Coordinates of C-alpha atoms and ligand atoms in Angstrom, one line a residue:
Chain A
M239 CA 53.0 141.4 204.0
T240 CA 53.8 144.2 201.8
I241 CA 54.1 148.0 201.9
K242 CA 53.6 150.8 199.3
V243 CA 53.5 154.6 199.6
S244 CA 53.0 156.7 196.9
G245 CA 53.0 160.7 196.9
L246 CA 52.7 161.1 200.3
S247 CA 52.9 164.6 202.0
H248 CA 52.3 166.1 205.4
T249 CA 52.6 169.6 206.9
Y250 CA 52.5 170.5 210.4
N251 CA 50.5 173.8 211.0
A252 CA 49.5 174.2 207.7
G253 CA 48.7 178.0 206.6
L254 CA 50.2 179.3 210.4
A255 CA 53.3 181.6 210.3
Y256 CA 55.3 178.5 211.6
E257 CA 54.1 175.7 209.3
T258 CA 56.8 172.9 208.4
K259 CA 56.5 170.5 205.6
A260 CA 57.9 167.8 207.5
V261 CA 56.9 165.0 204.6
A262 CA 56.9 166.1 200.7
D263 CA 56.1 163.8 198.1
V264 CA 57.4 160.4 199.4
S265 CA 56.8 157.4 197.2
F266 CA 58.4 153.8 198.3
D267 CA 57.6 150.2 198.2
V268 CA 58.6 147.3 200.5
A269 CA 58.6 143.9 200.0
D270 CA 57.7 141.2 202.1
G271 CA 60.1 140.0 204.9
E272 CA 62.6 143.2 204.1
F273 CA 64.7 144.9 206.4
I274 CA 64.6 148.5 205.8
G275 CA 66.7 151.2 207.6
I276 CA 66.0 154.7 207.5
I277 CA 68.2 157.5 208.2
G278 CA 68.1 161.4 207.9
H279 CA 69.5 164.2 210.1
T280 CA 67.4 165.3 212.8
G281 CA 64.4 167.3 211.7
S282 CA 64.3 165.5 208.3
G283 CA 60.9 163.7 208.5
K284 CA 61.6 160.1 209.7
S285 CA 59.3 160.0 212.8
T286 CA 56.3 161.8 210.6
L287 CA 56.8 159.3 207.9
I288 CA 56.5 156.3 209.8
Q289 CA 53.7 157.6 211.9
H290 CA 51.6 157.5 208.9
L291 CA 51.9 153.8 208.3
N292 CA 49.9 153.0 211.0
G293 CA 47.2 155.6 210.4
I294 CA 48.5 157.5 213.5
L295 CA 48.6 160.5 211.4
K296 CA 46.6 161.4 208.3
P297 CA 48.8 162.7 205.1
D298 CA 47.7 165.8 203.5
S299 CA 48.0 163.9 200.3
G300 CA 49.3 160.4 199.1
Q301 CA 48.3 156.7 199.5
I302 CA 49.3 153.9 201.4
W303 CA 48.5 150.4 201.0
I304 CA 49.5 147.7 203.7
D305 CA 48.9 144.5 202.0
G306 CA 46.9 145.8 199.4
I307 CA 44.6 147.8 201.6
D308 CA 44.6 151.5 201.3
I309 CA 44.7 152.6 204.4
T310 CA 44.1 156.3 203.7
G311 CA 40.8 155.4 202.1
K312 CA 37.4 156.0 204.4
G313 CA 36.3 153.4 206.1
V314 CA 39.1 151.2 206.6
K315 CA 39.2 149.7 210.4
M316 CA 42.1 151.4 212.2
H317 CA 41.9 148.1 214.5
E318 CA 42.8 146.2 211.6
I319 CA 45.6 148.4 210.6
R320 CA 47.5 148.7 214.1
K321 CA 47.0 144.6 214.5
R322 CA 49.1 144.7 210.9
V323 CA 51.8 147.5 212.2
G324 CA 53.2 147.4 215.3
M325 CA 55.1 150.8 216.2
S326 CA 57.7 151.5 218.8
F327 CA 58.1 155.5 219.5
Q328 CA 60.9 157.0 220.1
Y329 CA 61.7 156.7 224.1
P330 CA 58.8 154.3 224.2
E331 CA 59.5 153.7 227.7
Y332 CA 57.3 156.8 228.8
Q333 CA 54.2 154.7 227.2
L334 CA 54.8 152.2 230.3
F335 CA 52.0 152.6 232.7
E336 CA 50.4 149.2 234.4
E337 CA 51.2 147.8 237.9
T338 CA 53.2 145.1 236.4
V339 CA 55.7 144.3 233.4
Y340 CA 53.4 141.5 232.8
R341 CA 50.1 143.5 232.5
D342 CA 51.7 146.3 230.3
I343 CA 53.1 144.0 227.8
A344 CA 49.4 142.5 227.9
F345 CA 47.9 145.9 226.7
G346 CA 48.2 145.5 223.4
P347 CA 46.9 141.7 222.9
R348 CA 44.2 142.5 225.1
N349 CA 42.8 145.3 222.9
L350 CA 42.9 142.8 219.9
G351 CA 40.6 141.1 222.1
L352 CA 42.6 137.8 222.3
S353 CA 41.7 135.1 225.2
D354 CA 43.6 135.3 228.2
A355 CA 45.4 132.2 227.4
E356 CA 46.4 133.5 224.3
I357 CA 47.6 136.8 225.9
D358 CA 49.5 134.6 228.4
E359 CA 51.4 133.0 225.7
R360 CA 52.1 135.9 223.6
V361 CA 53.2 137.7 226.7
R362 CA 55.8 135.2 227.5
E363 CA 56.9 134.7 223.9
A364 CA 57.4 138.8 223.9
M365 CA 59.5 139.0 226.9
D366 CA 61.6 136.0 225.5
A367 CA 62.2 137.7 222.8
V368 CA 63.2 141.1 224.3
N369 CA 65.4 139.0 226.7
L370 CA 63.5 139.9 229.9
D371 CA 63.7 137.4 232.4
F372 CA 59.5 136.2 232.8
G373 CA 60.3 134.6 236.2
E374 CA 61.9 137.5 237.6
M375 CA 60.4 140.6 235.8
A376 CA 56.7 139.6 234.9
E377 CA 55.5 140.7 238.3
R378 CA 57.8 143.9 239.0
S379 CA 56.3 147.4 238.7
P380 CA 57.8 148.7 235.1
F381 CA 58.7 151.7 236.9
D382 CA 61.4 150.1 238.8
L383 CA 63.2 148.9 235.8
S384 CA 66.4 150.3 234.4
G385 CA 66.2 152.5 231.5
G386 CA 67.4 149.7 229.1
Q387 CA 64.8 147.1 231.2
K388 CA 62.2 149.5 230.7
R389 CA 62.9 150.2 226.9
R390 CA 62.7 146.6 226.2
A391 CA 59.5 146.1 227.8
A392 CA 57.9 148.7 226.1
I393 CA 59.5 147.1 222.8
A394 CA 57.7 143.7 223.9
G395 CA 54.6 145.4 224.3
V396 CA 54.6 146.2 220.6
I397 CA 56.0 142.5 219.8
A398 CA 53.2 141.1 221.7
M399 CA 50.6 142.1 219.0
R400 CA 52.9 139.9 216.3
P401 CA 53.0 142.7 213.7
G402 CA 53.7 141.6 210.3
V403 CA 55.2 144.9 209.7
L404 CA 57.3 146.1 212.9
I405 CA 58.5 149.7 213.0
L406 CA 61.3 151.2 215.4
D407 CA 61.9 154.8 215.7
E408 CA 65.5 155.0 217.4
P409 CA 64.9 151.9 219.8
T410 CA 68.6 152.2 220.9
A411 CA 68.9 155.7 221.1
G412 CA 70.5 156.6 224.5
L413 CA 71.1 153.2 225.8
D414 CA 74.3 151.8 227.1
P415 CA 76.5 149.5 224.7
K416 CA 75.3 146.5 226.5
S417 CA 71.4 147.2 226.1
H418 CA 72.3 148.7 222.7
A419 CA 73.5 145.3 221.5
D420 CA 71.0 143.6 223.1
V421 CA 68.0 145.5 221.5
L422 CA 70.0 145.1 218.2
S423 CA 69.9 141.3 218.5
M424 CA 66.5 141.6 219.8
I425 CA 65.3 143.1 216.7
R426 CA 67.2 141.0 214.3
S427 CA 65.8 137.8 215.8
V428 CA 62.1 139.0 215.8
H429 CA 63.0 139.9 212.0
E430 CA 64.1 136.3 211.5
R431 CA 61.3 134.3 213.8
M432 CA 58.4 136.4 212.7
G433 CA 59.4 136.9 209.3
A434 CA 58.1 140.7 209.9
I435 CA 58.8 143.6 207.5
V436 CA 60.9 145.9 210.2
M437 CA 61.7 149.7 209.4
L438 CA 64.5 150.7 211.5
V439 CA 65.0 154.7 212.2
S440 CA 68.4 155.4 213.5
H441 CA 71.4 157.9 213.7
N442 CA 73.7 155.2 214.2
M443 CA 75.2 154.0 210.5
E444 CA 77.1 151.3 211.4
D445 CA 73.9 149.7 212.9
I446 CA 71.8 150.4 209.6
A447 CA 74.9 149.3 207.4
A448 CA 75.0 146.0 209.0
M449 CA 71.4 145.1 209.4
S450 CA 69.6 146.7 206.4
D451 CA 68.5 144.9 203.0
R452 CA 68.0 148.5 201.8
V453 CA 68.8 152.2 203.3
F454 CA 66.4 154.9 203.0
V455 CA 67.6 158.4 202.9
M456 CA 65.7 161.2 204.0
D457 CA 66.7 164.9 203.6
M458 CA 64.4 168.0 204.2
G459 CA 60.9 165.9 204.3
R460 CA 61.7 164.1 200.8
L461 CA 63.1 160.5 200.3
V462 CA 66.4 161.5 198.4
C463 CA 68.0 157.9 197.9
S464 CA 67.6 154.4 198.8
G465 CA 69.2 151.3 197.8
T466 CA 71.5 148.6 199.6
P467 CA 73.8 149.5 202.3
A468 CA 76.9 149.4 199.7
E469 CA 75.0 151.5 197.1
V470 CA 73.9 154.1 199.8
F471 CA 77.3 154.5 201.6
A472 CA 79.4 154.8 198.4
D473 CA 78.5 158.4 198.0
A474 CA 80.4 159.9 201.5
E475 CA 80.2 163.2 199.8
Y476 CA 76.6 163.4 199.0
L477 CA 75.9 161.9 202.6
R478 CA 77.9 164.4 204.1
G479 CA 76.5 167.2 202.4
I480 CA 73.4 166.4 204.0
G481 CA 74.6 166.1 207.4
L482 CA 74.9 162.1 207.4
G483 CA 78.4 160.2 207.5
L484 CA 79.6 156.9 207.0
P485 CA 79.4 153.9 209.4
P486 CA 83.3 154.0 211.2
S487 CA 84.4 150.8 209.5
T488 CA 83.3 151.8 205.9
E489 CA 84.9 155.2 206.5
M490 CA 88.2 153.4 207.4
A491 CA 87.9 151.0 204.9
R492 CA 88.0 153.9 202.6
M493 CA 90.8 155.6 204.4
L494 CA 92.9 152.5 203.6
G495 CA 92.0 152.7 200.0
L496 CA 90.4 149.0 200.8
A497 CA 86.7 148.6 198.5
A498 CA 84.3 150.2 200.6
G499 CA 81.3 149.5 199.6
A500 CA 81.6 145.9 200.5
I501 CA 82.5 146.6 204.0
R502 CA 79.3 147.0 206.3
D503 CA 80.8 146.5 210.1
M504 CA 83.6 145.8 211.9
D505 CA 83.7 142.3 210.9
D506 CA 84.0 142.7 207.4
L507 CA 86.7 145.3 208.1
I508 CA 88.7 142.7 209.8
D509 CA 88.1 140.3 207.0
A510 CA 89.3 142.7 204.7
I511 CA 92.6 143.9 206.5
S512 CA 93.7 140.2 207.3
R513 CA 93.1 139.2 203.7
M514 CA 95.2 142.1 202.8
R515 CA 98.0 141.2 205.2
K516 CA 97.9 137.6 203.9
G517 CA 98.7 139.2 200.5
R518 CA 101.7 141.4 201.6
D519 CA 103.2 138.2 203.7
L520 CA 103.4 136.2 200.7
Chain B
M167 CA 43.5 167.5 218.2
I168 CA 44.7 167.8 221.8
R169 CA 47.6 170.5 220.4
D170 CA 44.8 172.9 219.5
I171 CA 44.6 174.5 222.8
T172 CA 46.0 177.6 222.4
L173 CA 45.5 179.1 225.9
G174 CA 48.9 179.9 227.2
Q175 CA 50.7 179.5 223.9
Y176 CA 53.0 181.8 222.7
Y177 CA 52.9 183.0 218.9
P178 CA 56.0 184.6 217.6
E179 CA 55.5 187.6 215.2
Y180 CA 56.8 191.2 215.6
S181 CA 54.0 193.1 215.7
I182 CA 53.8 196.3 218.0
I183 CA 51.1 194.5 220.4
H184 CA 54.1 192.2 220.7
K185 CA 56.3 194.9 221.6
L186 CA 54.0 196.7 224.4
D187 CA 55.1 196.5 227.8
P188 CA 53.3 193.3 229.9
R189 CA 52.6 195.6 232.5
L190 CA 50.8 197.5 230.6
K191 CA 49.0 194.8 228.6
L192 CA 48.4 193.0 231.9
V193 CA 46.4 196.1 233.0
V194 CA 44.7 196.6 229.6
T195 CA 43.3 193.0 229.7
L196 CA 42.0 193.0 233.3
L197 CA 40.1 196.3 232.4
Y198 CA 39.1 194.9 229.0
I199 CA 37.5 191.9 231.2
A200 CA 35.9 194.0 233.5
S201 CA 34.3 196.3 230.5
L202 CA 33.1 193.0 229.5
F203 CA 30.8 192.9 232.6
L204 CA 29.7 196.6 231.9
I205 CA 28.1 196.1 228.7
E206 CA 24.4 195.2 228.5
D207 CA 23.3 195.9 225.0
F208 CA 24.1 195.2 221.3
Y209 CA 26.1 198.4 220.7
G210 CA 28.3 197.9 223.4
Y211 CA 29.5 194.2 222.0
I212 CA 29.9 196.1 218.6
I213 CA 32.4 198.4 220.6
V214 CA 33.9 195.5 222.2
A215 CA 34.1 193.4 219.0
A216 CA 35.5 196.0 216.9
S217 CA 38.3 196.8 219.3
I218 CA 39.2 193.3 219.9
G219 CA 39.1 192.7 216.1
G220 CA 41.6 195.9 215.6
V221 CA 44.1 194.5 218.3
L222 CA 44.0 191.2 216.8
A223 CA 44.6 192.5 213.6
A224 CA 47.4 194.6 214.8
S225 CA 49.0 191.6 216.7
R226 CA 49.3 189.8 213.2
V227 CA 48.2 186.5 214.9
P228 CA 46.2 185.0 212.4
L229 CA 42.3 185.0 213.1
R230 CA 42.3 181.0 212.2
F231 CA 44.8 180.3 215.3
V232 CA 42.5 182.5 217.8
V233 CA 39.3 180.6 216.5
R234 CA 41.2 177.3 216.7
G235 CA 41.9 177.8 220.4
L236 CA 38.4 178.2 221.0
K237 CA 37.0 174.7 219.5
P238 CA 38.2 173.0 223.1
I239 CA 36.0 175.3 225.0
M240 CA 33.2 175.0 222.7
L241 CA 31.4 172.6 224.6
I242 CA 31.3 175.2 227.7
I243 CA 29.7 177.8 225.5
I244 CA 27.0 175.8 224.2
F245 CA 26.5 174.6 227.9
T246 CA 25.9 178.0 228.7
F247 CA 24.0 178.7 226.1
A248 CA 21.4 176.0 226.6
L249 CA 21.3 176.7 230.1
N250 CA 20.5 180.4 229.5
I251 CA 17.7 179.6 226.7
F252 CA 15.9 177.5 228.9
M253 CA 16.4 178.7 232.6
T254 CA 15.6 182.1 231.8
R255 CA 12.0 183.8 233.1
G256 CA 9.9 186.2 231.0
E257 CA 7.7 186.3 227.7
V258 CA 7.3 182.8 226.8
I259 CA 7.8 181.8 222.7
W260 CA 8.0 178.4 222.5
E261 CA 7.0 175.6 224.9
Y262 CA 7.3 171.4 225.1
G263 CA 6.7 169.9 228.7
W264 CA 8.5 171.6 231.0
L265 CA 11.0 173.3 228.7
H266 CA 10.4 176.7 227.9
V267 CA 12.3 179.2 225.7
T268 CA 11.6 183.1 226.3
W269 CA 12.8 186.3 224.5
E270 CA 15.0 187.1 227.6
G271 CA 16.4 183.5 227.5
L272 CA 17.6 183.8 223.7
R273 CA 19.1 187.4 224.3
M274 CA 20.9 186.2 227.6
A275 CA 22.1 183.0 226.1
F276 CA 23.5 184.8 222.7
F277 CA 25.1 187.6 224.7
M278 CA 26.3 185.3 227.3
A279 CA 27.9 183.5 224.8
L280 CA 29.4 186.2 223.2
R281 CA 30.6 187.1 226.2
L282 CA 32.7 184.3 227.0
I283 CA 34.0 184.5 223.6
L284 CA 35.4 187.6 223.7
L285 CA 36.8 187.2 227.3
I286 CA 39.1 183.7 225.7
I287 CA 40.0 186.0 222.7
G288 CA 41.2 188.8 225.2
S289 CA 42.6 186.8 227.4
S290 CA 44.5 184.6 225.0
L291 CA 46.0 187.6 223.0
L292 CA 47.6 188.1 226.1
T293 CA 49.5 185.2 226.4
L294 CA 50.0 184.9 222.4
T295 CA 51.5 188.3 222.3
T296 CA 53.6 188.1 225.5
K297 CA 56.8 185.9 225.9
P298 CA 56.1 184.0 229.4
M299 CA 59.2 185.5 230.8
K300 CA 57.7 189.1 230.4
L301 CA 54.9 188.0 231.5
T302 CA 56.1 187.4 235.0
D303 CA 58.3 190.5 235.0
G304 CA 55.1 192.5 234.3
I305 CA 53.3 190.6 237.2
E306 CA 56.1 190.6 239.5
S307 CA 56.3 194.4 239.0
L308 CA 53.0 195.0 239.4
L309 CA 52.7 192.8 242.5
A310 CA 55.7 194.8 244.2
P311 CA 53.7 197.0 246.2
A312 CA 52.5 194.0 248.0
K313 CA 56.0 192.4 248.6
R314 CA 56.1 195.1 251.3
L315 CA 53.4 193.2 253.2
G316 CA 55.5 190.1 253.1
L317 CA 54.1 188.4 250.2
P318 CA 56.5 186.2 247.7
T319 CA 55.9 188.0 245.0
H320 CA 58.9 186.7 242.6
E321 CA 57.9 183.1 243.5
L322 CA 54.4 183.6 242.9
A323 CA 55.4 184.9 239.5
M324 CA 57.9 182.5 238.6
M325 CA 55.3 179.8 239.6
M326 CA 52.6 181.5 237.3
T327 CA 55.4 181.6 234.2
I328 CA 56.4 177.9 234.9
A329 CA 52.6 176.7 234.8
L330 CA 52.2 178.5 231.7
R331 CA 54.9 177.5 230.0
F332 CA 54.4 173.9 230.9
I333 CA 50.9 173.9 229.3
P334 CA 52.0 173.4 225.9
T335 CA 54.8 171.2 227.1
L336 CA 52.4 169.1 228.7
L337 CA 50.1 168.3 225.5
E338 CA 52.8 167.6 223.4
E339 CA 53.5 164.8 226.0
T340 CA 49.9 163.5 226.1
D341 CA 49.7 163.8 222.3
K342 CA 52.9 161.5 222.4
I343 CA 51.6 159.6 224.8
M344 CA 48.2 159.1 222.9
K345 CA 49.6 158.2 219.7
A346 CA 52.1 155.3 221.9
Q347 CA 48.7 154.1 223.1
Q348 CA 46.8 154.0 220.0
A349 CA 49.7 152.0 218.5
R350 CA 49.1 149.5 220.8
G351 CA 45.0 149.1 220.0
A352 CA 43.7 151.7 222.7
D353 CA 40.5 153.2 221.7
F354 CA 39.5 156.8 223.1
E355 CA 36.5 157.1 220.4
T356 CA 34.2 154.8 221.0
G357 CA 32.2 152.9 223.9
S358 CA 30.5 153.8 227.0
I359 CA 31.4 156.9 229.2
F360 CA 32.6 154.7 231.9
R361 CA 34.9 152.5 229.2
R362 CA 35.9 155.8 227.7
A363 CA 37.0 157.1 231.1
K364 CA 38.6 153.8 231.7
A365 CA 40.7 154.3 228.7
L366 CA 42.1 157.8 230.1
V367 CA 44.0 155.5 232.6
P368 CA 47.1 154.6 229.8
I369 CA 47.4 158.3 229.2
L370 CA 47.2 159.6 232.4
I371 CA 49.4 157.5 234.4
P372 CA 52.5 158.3 231.9
L373 CA 51.5 161.9 231.8
F374 CA 52.1 162.2 235.4
V375 CA 55.3 160.0 235.4
G376 CA 56.0 162.4 232.8
A377 CA 55.1 165.8 234.7
F378 CA 56.8 164.8 237.8
R379 CA 60.1 163.8 235.7
I380 CA 59.9 167.1 233.8
A381 CA 59.4 168.9 237.2
Q382 CA 62.1 167.5 238.7
D383 CA 64.8 168.2 235.9
L384 CA 63.8 172.0 235.9
A385 CA 64.2 172.2 239.5
M386 CA 67.5 170.2 239.0
A387 CA 68.3 173.0 235.5
M388 CA 67.4 175.8 238.0
E389 CA 69.3 174.8 241.0
A390 CA 72.3 174.3 238.7
R391 CA 72.4 177.6 237.3
C392 CA 72.4 178.9 241.2
Y393 CA 68.6 179.7 241.0
R394 CA 67.7 181.1 244.8
G395 CA 64.4 182.9 244.6
G396 CA 64.2 186.8 244.2
E397 CA 66.4 188.0 246.5
G398 CA 69.0 190.4 245.0
R399 CA 68.3 189.4 242.0
T400 CA 68.6 192.1 239.0
K401 CA 67.2 192.2 235.5
L402 CA 68.9 192.0 232.1
N403 CA 66.1 193.8 230.4
A404 CA 64.6 196.4 232.7
L405 CA 60.8 196.9 231.7
R406 CA 60.9 200.4 230.6
M407 CA 57.5 202.5 229.5
K408 CA 57.7 204.0 226.0
R409 CA 56.6 206.4 223.4
R410 CA 54.2 203.4 222.0
D411 CA 53.1 202.0 225.4
L412 CA 51.6 205.9 226.0
A413 CA 49.9 205.4 223.0
A414 CA 48.5 202.4 223.6
A415 CA 47.0 203.8 227.1
F416 CA 45.2 206.5 225.5
A417 CA 43.7 204.2 223.2
C418 CA 42.5 201.9 225.9
A419 CA 41.3 204.9 228.0
G420 CA 39.5 205.9 224.6
Y421 CA 37.9 202.6 224.4
L422 CA 36.6 202.5 228.2
A423 CA 35.6 206.0 227.7
G424 CA 33.8 204.4 224.6
I425 CA 32.0 201.8 226.7
I426 CA 31.0 204.1 229.6
A427 CA 29.5 206.7 227.1
E428 CA 27.8 203.9 225.5
R429 CA 26.1 202.6 228.8
V430 CA 25.1 206.2 229.7
L431 CA 23.8 207.6 226.8
V432 CA 22.2 204.9 224.9
Ligands
ATP118 N1 54.0 167.6 216.1 C1 54.4 168.3 215.4 N2 53.9 169.7 215.1 C2 54.8 170.5 214.5 N3 55.9 170.3 213.8 C3 56.1 168.8 213.8 C4 55.8 168.1 214.8 N4 56.3 166.8 214.8 C5 57.5 167.1 213.9 N5 57.4 168.4 213.8 C6 58.2 169.2 212.6 O1 58.4 168.5 211.4 C7 59.9 168.4 210.9 C8 60.2 166.8 211.0 O2 60.0 166.1 211.8 P1 60.4 164.9 212.6 O3 60.2 164.5 214.0 O4 59.5 163.9 211.5 O5 61.7 164.5 212.4 P2 63.1 163.3 212.7 O6 63.8 163.1 211.4 O7 62.4 161.9 213.1 O8 63.9 164.1 213.3 P3 64.8 163.3 214.9 O9 66.1 162.5 214.3 O10 65.2 164.5 215.8 O11 63.6 162.4 215.4 C9 60.9 169.1 212.2 O12 61.1 170.5 211.5 C10 60.0 168.9 213.5 O13 60.0 170.1 213.7
MG119 MG1 62.3 161.6 215.2

């Protein structure tokens, strides 16, 4: 599975007084199995950009290839694209509609025309992946779950389609710390188990730094820079200029005068500090 | 798409039409709608079309935007058009089986469609150029005499504003839900009518749940800011007629005189 995007632009309400150029001339490549983090201040075009990748939005100009297939071309079967690219939108819990969690998660696989046995297997697998207990949750109404459980059930509905590309738009927004950690570890395990490309949009720099192979930075509809977390978070002044910041651990490492680039999360920071202390003690 | 529905939407601009007193705009809109049912011939339609065209130009709302708003009701227009063509008796000019087309039918169909289009344009111009808050103030103030009869005018006006205000919000919500279900492989565009109706369930249920959530949030937010109905409530921006409103009233009187004169004379 690979993704290639070239010259992608999208304008909302073109020609009206309040038209917005939400995505402007964005190009990038994603290799098989990569984990991409997307950051950018609010309104920078992240959601608009990713909604092009499974054909939900049509670009004004530019092309997108998923696995070598040009999905902006005429005559592509949207069905085939949606099968490959799974997308969980901002606040995915608002899409729940079935009588039971089981049936809601089965909605996607059923639309793919799978057999009942296959659907059952996928629902179990997806519920397991998002850490929802099958015996306890499967027959409950999705509307009776807690916020974090709803979120996980909704994401399971996307995972059950076994996409080769999994796109998540702020999957942890508004969750408590425990659900937050659960959702992240679920994403990590899906990435590892299914070998899917994951594209994660988040405002949490710490999560992005810890999880991504590469980070894309969006500003005013443009992809202004991309690189490993160490590269991207090296230029703190620039990031601040476009309304972003550093992960707290990187920030702290900078303040302590440590090599900030190598520090992605608290564990790295703790290691660095204890190494420093050992140096002193000697 | 679903977001194209412009009925009840506000188009921000700084035109003279936007600045007019909402009470005046409400009355003029009602008179305009009434006038549509007065006209019968070609010249009448010219007066109406020219006048509404003038207002549209003065409002600086792009024509394209208004036309886009007509799209969702195109089906109704086409339906009335077809109904009128085939159902009107008169001088037959074309026949096939039990279907027949008459001159009178053609004329009627054409005028009815035109009337519907002018009606929609006129009434959407009211909401396009008037903020919902002002619209309520206008309605409330116009209904004031009915308050003496015990009619809860403030509450009625508030309900209307909220309904208007939430049309775009609900459309936006629908758009989001449709996208999310499409991403899960839902298909709303193909299949038999029955299948397509069934495909609406995954949209309608979350939409209803969402609507209740929004309503509850709004009620809570209003309550938290001590809203308790119209009693003893004063206005920050009281409505006052200005010179431009007088000018507009004269223009409207001129328009009505024109329509009536045309009806009587031609
Ligand atoms: N359906 C829409 N119609 C019109 N304009 C829109 C629509 N969706 C987004 N926009 C506008 O496009 C721009 C980019 O929005 P987008 O939702 O892609 O930003 P984002 O980076 O995802 O922001 P956030 O972090 O707040 O989710 C914004 O200016 C927004 O107002
Ligand atoms: Mg977004």
